[in-house]
Amino acid sequence: MKVFTADLSEVLLAERRDEEETDYLTRELSHIVKHLLGPRFWISYWNYYPIIASTLYYAVTFLSAVQTVGEEYVALLPLVSVRQRKVPLFTRRSIFILFFTVVPFLTEKFLERIGKDLENSLIANETLLFDRKQRNLRKTLLSLVASIRQSGIPVLYRLNLALFYLFGTYYCISKRLIGLHYVSFRAQSNYQALFYFRLFGAINIAQIIVSAAIWVREELRRQHSEEEIAEFRLSESVEKSEEQDDLLPYSSFRCSLCWQYNKPPICIPCGHLFCWNCILKHIQFTATNSEVAFCPQCREEFHQSRVVVIMVVSAVMLKKLWCGNAKWVFEKRIFRFASSIEMKSGNKHFPVVYVSGIQPTGVPHLGNYFGFIQHWISLQNDGRSKQMYLSIADYHSISMGFIDPLEMRSNILKMAVSLLACGLDPDKTVLFQQSRVADHANLMYILGSLQTVARLTRMPQYKDKAAVFKNGDIPVNLQLYPILQAADVLLYKGTHVPVGDDQSQHLLLMRDLAVKCNAVLHYNFFPVPIQISAKCARLKSLQNSTKKMSKSLGNDRSRILISDTKQIITEKCAKALSDSQSNITYEPVKRPAISNLVTLYSLATGLSIENVIDECASFDTKEFKLCLAEKIDAHIAPLREKYERLLQEPQLIHEILMFGTRKAEEKAQETMRELKELLGFNVFHQINSHHNYNKSLSV
């Protein structure tokens, strides 16, 4: 009888039927063991059941009767020589079963044992004077074993599957080893399917090549990161003598922004030191114009031409610098001035992402509007290519206790409406509700492992808000507030954070967490965010010029909302705190109340402080307040009208928030998936790895 080479679809159908039979035997065997020997024994040996079931199945079918159930179902005949029509001998069939079931399982256990032994030896000798070459060799072997288990063997099976699609033989590696072919009594007829099989095989080959290239790139990055960490630890262990007046290179300097050694220190006129790259990045993103910037620590303005680089400095001079005595250092002329600054982009390996959040406190007041919202809208519309994420931070709003649910819903709706009324574009800014993206809390828990309670209790905002609780019943979330804030930004790999100056301490902690996490992962996973502050003075309360404008003060007259009518604005301005003098001047120290109103006038009109003083020089206090009310109303009238219109369309607001939530969830899930992989949380890949040895990938 004439026989033909088996069709690929027939081979796949037979293999699929065999897999179904082995899965059924595995379930039945597991069920029997569980009921006869108890759950404890069943759990202890559950990973042996697939091996035993596969061995029994192929021993009963292929070993004794030459054909498996799947091969008999499709009418395929296994041969070792198609021309001579030789059926595989008993010995060859036994070798096939051995390679198909037992060898993969033993290989997995062997590699797992080697990996554990190498890891334990590294941990046991971590504190000893261990030979560096031997330690590096063991690290290399450990990495090689992990790569073989996680990538090498699965890639081998994928390669075998691709060859099967291309040439139509040897679906399993074990059958390839013993040279087992399939023949059929029917000639191949579906040549179109054969073309698609070969195309799929070519795609698999290309995918393997790309995966190998990516793996090589990641390995090179990891090695580079390990070298940087080793250099950092080595430099950290070097003893620094500050008492001797010997000349020191800049290797003893540590930048307060990036926490790195071995970088040339830069000094600015206020006396603070930073590394060259950090101060350049800071100037690029924070300079008020092309000439003036401000210090990242003390916020003192300085001219770019006054940035200087330290070439060689003695310990005494360096100590004076650390004490902030910049004037003495400049007089000693130990610096070489930099006449020009070459701007470089920060976090160059990451796309530019702006991330921030605003608590749902209802309708925002002018302090929120001029201090944050207006700044965000200007960044949104500046025409630069970037991603922007803005969350309505409802988790943060309950850090001091729960809020009435009806009030919470109303506040979230009003805040979303207000942001849209102020000009937020959902196509340019991803606007979403924080609590609807669960990964904010997940990442907060992970980052919490890298921060200490002591530092959290030293945060200024924590101290201020904790003082409200007289009995000491301070909520835990109040202490975790900056950790959640860091998670809000790092979850989307934010490179820029537009926040007020009052959040500077929280941003420093956020940067610290990003650096620590990258060091632990040995991988540059998170960018180090840069603070972007609005270039405007902070508005004070209309009733208390020593405190900022805020809803927490309780007095409605202390603030002006963007939804206030002209009559309400006029009343609040008329009753705003002033002083006994009738003339209008700007003296924040001597006349803080009237200076606050001048600042508000400047923000509402867009005029400088000097122009406001010139324009209102002939006004007394009463006339100035009336004029101020008119200017404020003229500025927020379009916003108020749009707010009232959008407030009547809650369904539209809901759709916008859900649209933003979906986009935020996609990015958040991608970040958490990568982070969990780096942290080793993806244990199911290891548990199910022996299945990859038993059977190849199905179509």
C-alpha positions as semicolon CSV with decimal commas, in nm:
position;residue;x (nm);y (nm);z (nm)
1;M;0,000;0,000;0,000
2;K;0,129;0,343;-0,091
3;V;0,202;0,580;0,198
4;F;0,261;0,954;0,207
5;T;0,434;1,196;0,440
6;A;0,185;1,303;0,704
7;D;0,025;1,642;0,672
8;L;0,118;1,903;0,937
9;S;-0,242;1,946;1,042
10;E;-0,272;1,571;1,099
11;V;0,039;1,566;1,318
12;L;-0,089;1,862;1,519
13;L;-0,428;1,699;1,561
14;A;-0,269;1,377;1,686
15;E;-0,045;1,562;1,930
16;R;-0,339;1,762;2,056
17;R;-0,536;1,444;2,121
18;D;-0,241;1,294;2,310
19;E;-0,212;1,607;2,523
20;E;-0,581;1,586;2,611
21;E;-0,540;1,224;2,715
22;T;-0,236;1,298;2,934
23;D;-0,413;1,594;3,094
24;Y;-0,709;1,370;3,173
25;L;-0,482;1,107;3,329
26;T;-0,307;1,377;3,532
27;R;-0,635;1,502;3,675
28;E;-0,754;1,152;3,758
29;L;-0,423;1,058;3,920
30;S;-0,427;1,378;4,125
31;H;-0,785;1,307;4,232
32;I;-0,699;0,951;4,339
33;V;-0,392;1,054;4,538
34;K;-0,581;1,333;4,711
35;H;-0,858;1,102;4,831
36;L;-0,641;0,801;4,918
37;L;-0,334;0,964;5,074
38;G;-0,473;1,295;5,195
39;P;-0,432;1,661;5,096
40;R;-0,091;1,702;5,261
41;F;0,071;1,424;5,058
42;W;-0,117;1,542;4,749
43;I;0,023;1,895;4,779
44;S;0,376;1,775;4,856
45;Y;0,408;1,576;4,533
46;W;0,169;1,756;4,301
47;N;0,443;1,842;4,047
48;Y;0,519;1,472;3,993
49;Y;0,171;1,383;3,866
50;P;0,217;1,513;3,506
51;I;0,542;1,315;3,475
52;I;0,386;0,993;3,603
53;A;0,074;1,035;3,390
54;S;0,276;1,100;3,072
55;T;0,502;0,804;3,138
56;L;0,208;0,570;3,198
57;Y;0,022;0,694;2,892
58;Y;0,311;0,647;2,647
59;A;0,412;0,317;2,808
60;V;0,063;0,174;2,760
61;T;0,016;0,311;2,407
62;F;0,337;0,383;2,219
63;L;0,566;0,137;2,400
64;S;0,331;-0,160;2,384
65;A;0,119;-0,092;2,076
66;V;0,349;0,130;1,862
67;Q;0,071;0,390;1,817
68;T;-0,071;0,640;2,063
69;V;-0,440;0,720;2,085
70;G;-0,390;1,041;1,891
71;E;-0,194;0,871;1,613
72;E;-0,455;0,600;1,584
73;Y;-0,732;0,860;1,585
74;V;-0,581;1,042;1,285
75;A;-0,453;0,721;1,119
76;L;-0,083;0,805;1,140
77;L;0,192;0,546;1,146
78;P;0,526;0,625;1,319
79;L;0,830;0,500;1,126
80;V;1,205;0,543;1,162
81;S;1,264;0,485;0,791
82;V;0,999;0,588;0,543
83;R;1,159;0,406;0,250
84;Q;1,208;0,077;0,433
85;R;0,890;0,123;0,638
86;K;1,058;0,026;0,963
87;V;0,861;0,053;1,282
88;P;1,070;0,180;1,577
89;L;1,206;-0,098;1,794
90;F;1,120;-0,141;2,159
91;T;1,453;0,010;2,265
92;R;1,404;0,321;2,055
93;R;1,050;0,364;2,183
94;S;1,179;0,337;2,539
95;I;1,441;0,603;2,469
96;F;1,168;0,830;2,333
97;I;0,961;0,797;2,651
98;L;1,270;0,861;2,862
99;F;1,360;1,179;2,674
100;F;1,001;1,298;2,654
101;T;0,908;1,264;3,022
102;V;1,191;1,187;3,263
103;V;1,488;1,379;3,119
104;P;1,317;1,723;3,110
105;F;1,201;1,682;3,469
106;L;1,544;1,576;3,593
107;T;1,708;1,857;3,396
108;E;1,480;2,112;3,561
109;K;1,555;1,975;3,908
110;F;1,927;1,963;3,836
111;L;1,941;2,325;3,719
112;E;1,728;2,435;4,012
113;R;1,961;2,262;4,257
114;I;2,271;2,414;4,097
115;G;2,114;2,760;4,112
116;K;2,029;2,724;4,481
117;D;2,377;2,596;4,566
118;L;2,544;2,886;4,386
119;E;2,313;3,138;4,548
120;N;2,368;2,993;4,896
121;S;2,744;2,992;4,849
122;L;2,739;3,359;4,750
123;I;2,527;3,452;5,053
124;A;2,737;3,245;5,293
125;N;3,062;3,406;5,178
126;E;2,929;3,758;5,143
127;T;3,090;3,879;5,463
128;L;3,418;3,689;5,419
129;L;3,733;3,787;5,234
130;F;3,623;3,600;4,928
131;D;3,829;3,574;4,612
132;R;3,681;3,829;4,373
133;K;3,749;3,618;4,066
134;Q;3,585;3,315;4,221
135;R;3,288;3,522;4,334
136;N;3,245;3,676;3,990
137;L;3,269;3,329;3,837
138;R;2,992;3,202;4,062
139;K;2,779;3,503;3,979
140;T;2,832;3,437;3,610
141;L;2,739;3,070;3,652
142;L;2,429;3,164;3,851
143;S;2,322;3,407;3,580
144;L;2,389;3,143;3,314
145;V;2,180;2,881;3,495
146;A;1,893;3,127;3,539
147;S;1,911;3,222;3,172
148;I;1,903;2,858;3,064
149;R;1,600;2,786;3,283
150;Q;1,403;3,097;3,199
151;S;1,501;3,163;2,839
152;G;1,730;2,901;2,691
153;I;1,511;2,590;2,711
154;P;1,185;2,766;2,609
155;V;1,369;2,919;2,311
156;L;1,496;2,572;2,217
157;Y;1,139;2,442;2,207
158;R;1,025;2,741;2,005
159;L;1,307;2,681;1,758
160;N;1,208;2,315;1,722
161;L;0,847;2,420;1,668
162;A;0,953;2,670;1,401
163;L;1,152;2,400;1,220
164;F;0,847;2,175;1,235
165;Y;0,634;2,441;1,068
166;L;0,898;2,493;0,801
167;F;0,982;2,130;0,717
168;G;0,686;1,934;0,854
169;T;0,879;1,681;1,065
170;Y;0,965;1,624;1,431
171;Y;0,701;1,805;1,633
172;C;0,881;1,715;1,957
173;I;1,252;1,733;2,029
174;S;1,247;1,378;2,166
175;K;1,108;1,249;1,835
176;R;1,375;1,444;1,652
177;L;1,641;1,271;1,862
178;I;1,523;0,920;1,774
179;G;1,439;1,012;1,411
180;L;1,066;0,936;1,428
181;H;0,865;1,020;1,114
182;Y;0,492;1,005;1,049
183;V;0,332;0,866;0,737
184;S;-0,029;0,869;0,629
185;F;-0,233;0,672;0,385
186;R;-0,378;0,995;0,244
187;A;-0,189;1,234;0,020
188;Q;-0,153;1,599;0,120
189;S;-0,422;1,814;-0,031
190;N;-0,434;2,144;0,159
191;Y;-0,132;2,322;0,011
192;Q;-0,264;2,665;0,112
193;A;-0,247;2,563;0,478
194;L;0,108;2,437;0,419
195;F;0,205;2,785;0,297
196;Y;0,066;2,946;0,610
197;F;0,245;2,693;0,831
198;R;0,576;2,780;0,668
199;L;0,502;3,150;0,701
200;F;0,430;3,100;1,069
201;G;0,758;2,911;1,106
202;A;0,950;3,197;0,946
203;I;0,780;3,442;1,182
204;N;0,882;3,226;1,478
205;I;1,243;3,224;1,361
206;A;1,239;3,603;1,331
207;Q;1,084;3,634;1,675
208;I;1,356;3,415;1,826
209;I;1,626;3,630;1,667
210;V;1,467;3,950;1,799
211;S;1,424;3,798;2,145
212;A;1,789;3,695;2,148
213;A;1,896;4,046;2,052
214;I;1,682;4,196;2,329
215;W;1,824;3,951;2,581
216;V;2,180;4,042;2,484
217;R;2,100;4,411;2,519
218;E;1,943;4,362;2,863
219;E;2,241;4,158;2,978
220;L;2,479;4,433;2,870
221;R;2,268;4,689;3,054
222;R;2,260;4,475;3,365
223;Q;2,635;4,428;3,362
224;H;2,685;4,801;3,316
225;S;2,450;4,870;3,607
226;E;2,634;4,622;3,828
227;E;2,962;4,791;3,745
228;E;2,818;5,129;3,842
229;I;2,686;4,990;4,171
230;A;3,024;4,833;4,245
231;E;3,200;5,162;4,178
232;F;2,950;5,343;4,399
233;R;3,003;5,102;4,688
234;L;3,377;5,116;4,645
235;S;3,380;5,494;4,652
236;E;3,145;5,494;4,952
237;S;3,381;5,273;5,150
238;V;3,680;5,501;5,098
239;E;3,764;5,690;5,416
240;K;3,735;6,066;5,375
241;S;3,954;6,284;5,595
242;E;3,814;6,634;5,639
243;E;4,064;6,741;5,904
244;Q;4,379;6,734;5,692
245;D;4,451;7,018;5,455
246;D;4,568;6,793;5,173
247;L;4,449;6,854;4,821
248;L;4,144;6,641;4,748
249;P;4,005;6,549;4,407
250;Y;3,632;6,574;4,356
251;S;3,593;6,198;4,420
252;S;3,511;6,277;4,785
253;F;3,213;6,491;4,685
254;R;2,862;6,344;4,678
255;C;2,585;6,523;4,489
256;S;2,271;6,581;4,696
257;L;2,044;6,535;4,392
258;C;2,168;6,214;4,229
259;W;2,361;6,071;4,529
260;Q;2,659;5,987;4,311
261;Y;3,031;6,021;4,381
262;N;3,318;6,079;4,138
263;K;3,153;6,370;3,961
264;P;3,294;6,725;3,931
265;P;3,118;6,945;4,189
266;I;2,948;7,266;4,088
267;C;2,901;7,559;4,323
268;I;2,640;7,832;4,288
269;P;2,653;8,170;4,468
270;C;2,432;8,058;4,758
271;G;2,699;7,803;4,851
272;H;2,525;7,475;4,770
273;L;2,710;7,204;4,579
274;F;2,577;6,978;4,304
275;C;2,727;6,770;4,029
276;W;2,769;6,915;3,681
277;N;2,497;6,712;3,507
278;C;2,234;6,768;3,776
279;I;2,268;7,146;3,785
280;L;2,257;7,166;3,405
281;K;1,936;6,965;3,394
282;H;1,791;7,173;3,674
283;I;1,871;7,499;3,498
284;Q;1,715;7,378;3,176
285;F;1,379;7,295;3,329
286;T;1,351;7,561;3,600
287;A;1,512;7,877;3,464
288;T;1,264;8,167;3,461
289;N;1,427;8,293;3,144
290;S;1,744;8,228;2,949
291;E;1,962;8,380;3,221
292;V;1,819;8,330;3,572
293;A;1,754;8,008;3,767
294;F;1,711;7,920;4,135
295;C;1,886;7,685;4,376
296;P;1,721;7,340;4,414
297;Q;1,765;7,357;4,793
298;C;1,722;7,714;4,914
299;R;1,537;7,856;4,607
300;E;1,772;8,156;4,587
301;E;1,795;8,295;4,235
302;F;2,130;8,304;4,059
303;H;2,264;8,399;3,719
304;Q;2,387;8,120;3,494
305;S;2,723;8,288;3,449
306;R;2,783;8,250;3,824
307;V;2,785;7,870;3,804
308;V;3,138;7,752;3,875
309;V;3,316;7,419;3,866
310;I;3,565;7,306;4,131
311;M;3,885;7,171;3,982
312;V;4,099;7,088;4,290
313;V;4,014;7,201;4,642
314;S;4,159;7,138;4,985
315;A;3,967;6,973;5,265
316;V;3,942;7,300;5,458
317;M;3,797;7,480;5,157
318;L;3,557;7,197;5,087
319;K;3,444;7,203;5,447
320;K;3,377;7,576;5,424
321;L;3,174;7,511;5,111
322;W;2,965;7,248;5,285
323;C;2,903;7,503;5,561
324;G;2,759;7,738;5,299
325;N;3,032;8,005;5,309
326;A;3,027;8,067;4,936
327;K;3,144;8,428;4,959
328;W;3,474;8,321;5,119
329;V;3,528;8,065;4,847
330;F;3,459;8,312;4,569
331;E;3,705;8,560;4,721
332;K;3,977;8,291;4,734
333;R;3,930;8,236;4,360
334;I;3,977;7,863;4,375
335;F;3,721;7,803;4,101
336;R;3,733;7,825;3,728
337;F;3,423;8,001;3,600
338;A;3,208;7,851;3,330
339;S;3,117;8,117;3,076
340;S;2,851;7,917;2,899
341;I;2,629;7,623;2,979
342;E;2,542;7,346;2,738
343;M;2,190;7,231;2,801
344;K;2,125;6,859;2,817
345;S;1,801;6,675;2,855
346;G;1,731;6,502;3,185
347;N;1,645;6,133;3,203
348;K;1,749;6,093;2,842
349;H;1,664;5,722;2,841
350;F;1,301;5,795;2,930
351;P;1,030;5,977;2,736
352;V;0,919;6,309;2,885
353;V;0,623;6,242;3,113
354;Y;0,454;6,505;3,331
355;V;0,267;6,361;3,629
356;S;0,084;6,535;3,909
357;G;-0,232;6,515;4,115
358;I;-0,484;6,738;4,283
359;Q;-0,705;6,650;4,576
360;P;-1,083;6,658;4,521
361;T;-1,169;6,949;4,747
362;G;-1,459;7,065;4,534
363;V;-1,435;7,386;4,336
364;P;-1,073;7,511;4,340
365;H;-0,991;7,855;4,475
366;L;-0,763;8,111;4,316
367;G;-0,464;7,975;4,505
368;N;-0,515;7,638;4,335
369;Y;-0,584;7,802;4,002
370;F;-0,286;8,039;3,982
371;G;-0,050;7,811;4,172
372;F;-0,111;7,485;3,988
373;I;-0,396;7,462;3,737
374;Q;-0,291;7,757;3,522
375;H;0,067;7,632;3,524
376;W;-0,046;7,284;3,416
377;I;-0,256;7,425;3,132
378;S;0,039;7,630;3,006
379;L;0,260;7,320;3,009
380;Q;-0,011;7,127;2,828
381;N;-0,033;7,383;2,549
382;D;0,336;7,468;2,506
383;G;0,361;7,252;2,194
384;R;0,635;7,019;2,321
385;S;0,611;6,645;2,270
386;K;0,531;6,479;2,603
387;Q;0,284;6,266;2,794
388;M;0,079;6,417;3,075
389;Y;-0,106;6,238;3,356
390;L;-0,319;6,427;3,608
391;S;-0,499;6,234;3,879
392;I;-0,783;6,342;4,102
393;A;-0,615;6,218;4,418
394;D;-0,910;6,088;4,618
395;Y;-0,687;5,845;4,811
396;H;-0,489;6,141;4,943
397;S;-0,806;6,317;5,051
398;I;-0,878;6,049;5,315
399;S;-0,528;6,049;5,465
400;M;-0,666;6,219;5,777
401;G;-0,994;6,029;5,792
402;F;-1,301;5,935;5,592
403;I;-1,522;6,193;5,425
404;D;-1,897;6,172;5,381
405;P;-1,960;5,967;5,061
406;L;-2,201;6,221;4,916
407;E;-1,952;6,500;4,976
408;M;-1,672;6,293;4,823
409;R;-1,870;6,224;4,504
410;S;-1,964;6,588;4,476
411;N;-1,605;6,703;4,529
412;I;-1,469;6,467;4,264
413;L;-1,728;6,581;4,011
414;K;-1,672;6,950;4,084
415;M;-1,295;6,916;4,064
416;A;-1,314;6,736;3,729
417;V;-1,556;6,997;3,595
418;S;-1,333;7,279;3,721
419;L;-1,023;7,136;3,554
420;L;-1,203;7,103;3,223
421;A;-1,347;7,452;3,258
422;C;-0,998;7,593;3,316
423;G;-0,879;7,453;2,984
424;L;-0,763;7,098;3,048
425;D;-0,772;6,901;2,722
426;P;-0,850;6,526;2,767
427;D;-0,669;6,455;2,439
428;K;-0,345;6,604;2,573
429;T;-0,377;6,524;2,944
430;V;-0,484;6,188;3,081
431;L;-0,733;6,291;3,350
432;F;-0,838;6,007;3,577
433;Q;-0,953;5,918;3,926
434;Q;-0,671;5,786;4,141
435;S;-0,870;5,522;4,330
436;R;-0,980;5,354;4,006
437;V;-0,621;5,252;3,928
438;A;-0,540;4,989;4,191
439;D;-0,170;4,981;4,108
440;H;-0,119;5,310;4,293
441;A;-0,166;5,124;4,621
442;N;0,033;4,824;4,495
443;L;0,337;5,033;4,409
444;M;0,306;5,228;4,734
445;Y;0,342;4,903;4,929
446;I;0,651;4,806;4,730
447;L;0,815;5,147;4,771
448;G;0,736;5,142;5,142
449;S;0,995;4,868;5,180
450;L;1,265;5,118;5,081
451;Q;1,176;5,395;5,327
452;T;1,208;5,425;5,703
453;V;0,948;5,536;5,955
454;A;1,197;5,778;6,107
455;R;1,227;5,982;5,789
456;L;0,853;5,985;5,731
457;T;0,791;6,126;6,077
458;R;1,041;6,405;6,009
459;M;0,848;6,535;5,708
460;P;0,728;6,893;5,776
461;Q;0,376;6,838;5,645
462;Y;0,337;6,529;5,860
463;K;0,434;6,725;6,170
464;D;0,189;7,004;6,090
465;K;-0,106;6,775;6,024
466;A;-0,024;6,532;6,304
467;A;-0,050;6,821;6,551
468;V;-0,425;6,828;6,484
469;F;-0,466;6,492;6,658
470;K;-0,430;6,588;7,022
471;N;-0,473;6,236;7,160
472;G;-0,205;6,087;6,938
473;D;-0,450;5,884;6,727
474;I;-0,268;5,965;6,405
475;P;-0,385;5,770;6,097
476;V;-0,123;5,553;5,929
477;N;-0,212;5,698;5,589
478;L;-0,096;6,040;5,702
479;Q;0,253;5,900;5,742
480;L;0,232;5,707;5,414
481;Y;0,119;6,016;5,224
482;P;0,460;6,088;5,061
483;I;0,505;5,719;4,971
484;L;0,172;5,719;4,789
485;Q;0,268;6,047;4,625
486;A;0,589;5,887;4,499
487;A;0,390;5,590;4,368
488;D;0,155;5,829;4,186
489;V;0,449;5,962;3,985
490;L;0,677;5,661;3,947
491;L;0,389;5,437;3,838
492;Y;0,381;5,631;3,511
493;K;0,760;5,680;3,505
494;G;0,717;6,053;3,540
495;T;1,020;6,265;3,459
496;H;0,869;6,602;3,557
497;V;0,640;6,683;3,849
498;P;0,463;7,022;3,843
499;V;0,398;7,089;4,213
500;G;0,424;7,379;4,451
501;D;0,728;7,467;4,658
502;D;0,555;7,325;4,967
503;Q;0,599;6,978;4,814
504;S;0,977;7,005;4,774
505;Q;1,051;6,774;5,067
506;H;0,813;6,513;4,931
507;L;0,977;6,536;4,591
508;L;1,322;6,484;4,742
509;L;1,189;6,170;4,910
510;M;1,040;6,063;4,576
511;R;1,376;6,107;4,403
512;D;1,540;5,914;4,685
513;L;1,299;5,624;4,637
514;A;1,362;5,618;4,261
515;V;1,739;5,605;4,313
516;K;1,713;5,336;4,582
517;C;1,479;5,121;4,376
518;N;1,708;5,140;4,073
519;A;2,004;5,044;4,291
520;V;1,820;4,745;4,437
521;L;1,704;4,627;4,096
522;H;2,048;4,684;3,940
523;Y;1,856;4,840;3,655
524;N;1,764;5,195;3,557
525;F;1,391;5,125;3,586
526;F;1,252;5,450;3,727
527;P;1,351;5,799;3,611
528;V;1,452;6,047;3,881
529;P;1,171;6,307;3,870
530;I;1,240;6,679;3,841
531;Q;1,029;6,934;4,023
532;I;0,862;7,200;3,810
533;S;0,726;7,492;4,014
534;A;0,507;7,775;3,895
535;K;0,687;8,109;3,881
536;C;0,434;8,300;4,086
537;A;0,406;8,407;4,447
538;R;0,192;8,196;4,677
539;L;-0,142;8,354;4,757
540;K;-0,226;8,407;5,122
541;S;-0,559;8,388;5,294
542;L;-0,776;8,698;5,255
543;Q;-0,839;8,691;5,631
544;N;-0,496;8,584;5,758
545;S;-0,192;8,694;5,561
546;T;0,038;8,458;5,754
547;K;-0,126;8,145;5,612
548;K;-0,174;8,033;5,255
549;M;-0,513;8,040;5,087
550;S;-0,673;7,708;5,174
551;K;-1,010;7,549;5,240
552;S;-0,879;7,393;5,558
553;L;-0,901;7,731;5,733
554;G;-1,279;7,697;5,736
555;N;-1,367;8,063;5,673
556;D;-1,535;8,102;5,333
557;R;-1,423;8,465;5,314
558;S;-1,059;8,360;5,323
559;R;-1,064;8,243;4,961
560;I;-1,223;8,314;4,624
561;L;-1,352;8,020;4,421
562;I;-1,350;8,013;4,043
563;S;-1,727;7,958;4,057
564;D;-1,798;8,266;4,272
565;T;-2,027;8,525;4,120
566;K;-1,929;8,888;4,078
567;Q;-2,130;8,988;4,385
568;I;-1,960;8,728;4,604
569;I;-1,617;8,828;4,473
570;T;-1,687;9,194;4,548
571;E;-1,801;9,111;4,902
572;K;-1,495;8,895;4,974
573;C;-1,254;9,155;4,837
574;A;-1,424;9,434;5,031
575;K;-1,390;9,239;5,356
576;A;-1,037;9,121;5,284
577;L;-0,778;9,199;5,550
578;S;-0,581;9,521;5,499
579;D;-0,404;9,769;5,729
580;S;-0,441;10,122;5,859
581;Q;-0,255;10,285;5,570
582;S;-0,463;10,392;5,272
583;N;-0,195;10,397;5,001
584;I;-0,106;10,094;4,790
585;T;0,247;9,958;4,821
586;Y;0,416;9,622;4,793
587;E;0,603;9,545;5,114
588;P;0,558;9,175;5,204
589;V;0,733;9,213;5,539
590;K;0,584;9,540;5,664
591;R;0,244;9,520;5,491
592;P;0,174;9,151;5,419
593;A;-0,204;9,187;5,386
594;I;-0,206;9,460;5,120
595;S;0,093;9,298;4,948
596;N;-0,113;8,979;4,916
597;L;-0,389;9,176;4,742
598;V;-0,132;9,334;4,510
599;T;-0,005;8,988;4,421
600;L;-0,360;8,875;4,348
601;Y;-0,413;9,182;4,128
602;S;-0,092;9,102;3,940
603;L;-0,199;8,743;3,878
604;A;-0,549;8,839;3,767
605;T;-0,427;9,102;3,520
606;G;-0,094;8,956;3,412
607;L;0,088;9,275;3,507
608;S;0,411;9,286;3,702
609;I;0,412;9,406;4,061
610;E;0,574;9,735;3,959
611;N;0,309;9,802;3,694
612;V;0,032;9,724;3,943
613;I;0,175;9,976;4,190
614;D;0,199;10,240;3,915
615;E;-0,154;10,171;3,793
616;C;-0,308;10,184;4,141
617;A;-0,094;10,460;4,289
618;S;-0,389;10,701;4,309
619;F;-0,627;10,448;4,470
620;D;-0,702;10,420;4,835
621;T;-0,764;10,080;4,992
622;K;-1,140;10,077;4,926
623;E;-1,104;10,177;4,562
624;F;-0,825;9,927;4,514
625;K;-1,040;9,643;4,649
626;L;-1,328;9,733;4,417
627;C;-1,093;9,746;4,120
628;L;-0,940;9,414;4,229
629;A;-1,285;9,252;4,238
630;E;-1,356;9,369;3,883
631;K;-1,024;9,235;3,755
632;I;-1,077;8,898;3,921
633;D;-1,431;8,870;3,786
634;A;-1,314;8,961;3,435
635;H;-1,051;8,689;3,455
636;I;-1,265;8,405;3,588
637;A;-1,598;8,492;3,421
638;P;-1,530;8,266;3,118
639;L;-1,420;7,988;3,351
640;R;-1,733;8,029;3,564
641;E;-1,963;8,013;3,262
642;K;-1,794;7,701;3,129
643;Y;-1,804;7,547;3,476
644;E;-2,179;7,601;3,508
645;R;-2,236;7,454;3,162
646;L;-2,026;7,142;3,221
647;L;-2,182;7,087;3,562
648;Q;-2,508;7,012;3,383
649;E;-2,347;6,725;3,187
650;P;-2,233;6,468;3,447
651;Q;-2,246;6,185;3,192
652;L;-1,987;6,362;2,976
653;I;-1,760;6,410;3,277
654;H;-1,796;6,042;3,366
655;E;-1,700;5,938;3,012
656;I;-1,393;6,164;3,019
657;L;-1,279;6,023;3,353
658;M;-1,333;5,663;3,239
659;F;-1,144;5,731;2,916
660;G;-0,851;5,866;3,115
661;T;-0,872;5,579;3,364
662;R;-0,838;5,321;3,088
663;K;-0,529;5,492;2,948
664;A;-0,378;5,529;3,295
665;E;-0,447;5,163;3,375
666;E;-0,268;5,050;3,060
667;K;0,048;5,237;3,155
668;A;0,022;5,139;3,523
669;Q;-0,024;4,771;3,446
670;E;0,272;4,777;3,208
671;T;0,495;4,933;3,475
672;M;0,384;4,692;3,747
673;R;0,423;4,391;3,519
674;E;0,783;4,488;3,444
675;L;0,855;4,570;3,809
676;K;0,712;4,242;3,937
677;E;0,922;4,056;3,684
678;L;1,235;4,233;3,810
679;L;1,139;4,165;4,172
680;G;1,081;3,796;4,105
681;F;0,708;3,798;4,181
682;N;0,630;3,604;3,863
683;V;0,658;3,264;4,030
684;F;0,413;3,087;3,802
685;H;0,665;3,099;3,524
686;Q;0,891;2,881;3,738
687;I;0,616;2,648;3,862
688;N;0,488;2,568;3,517
689;S;0,829;2,554;3,354
690;H;0,840;2,173;3,354
691;H;0,532;2,169;3,133
692;N;0,740;2,345;2,870
693;Y;0,971;2,045;2,871
694;N;0,690;1,796;2,832
695;K;0,518;1,953;2,538
696;S;0,588;2,221;2,285
697;L;0,381;2,525;2,217
698;S;0,052;2,442;2,050
699;V;-0,092;2,635;1,761
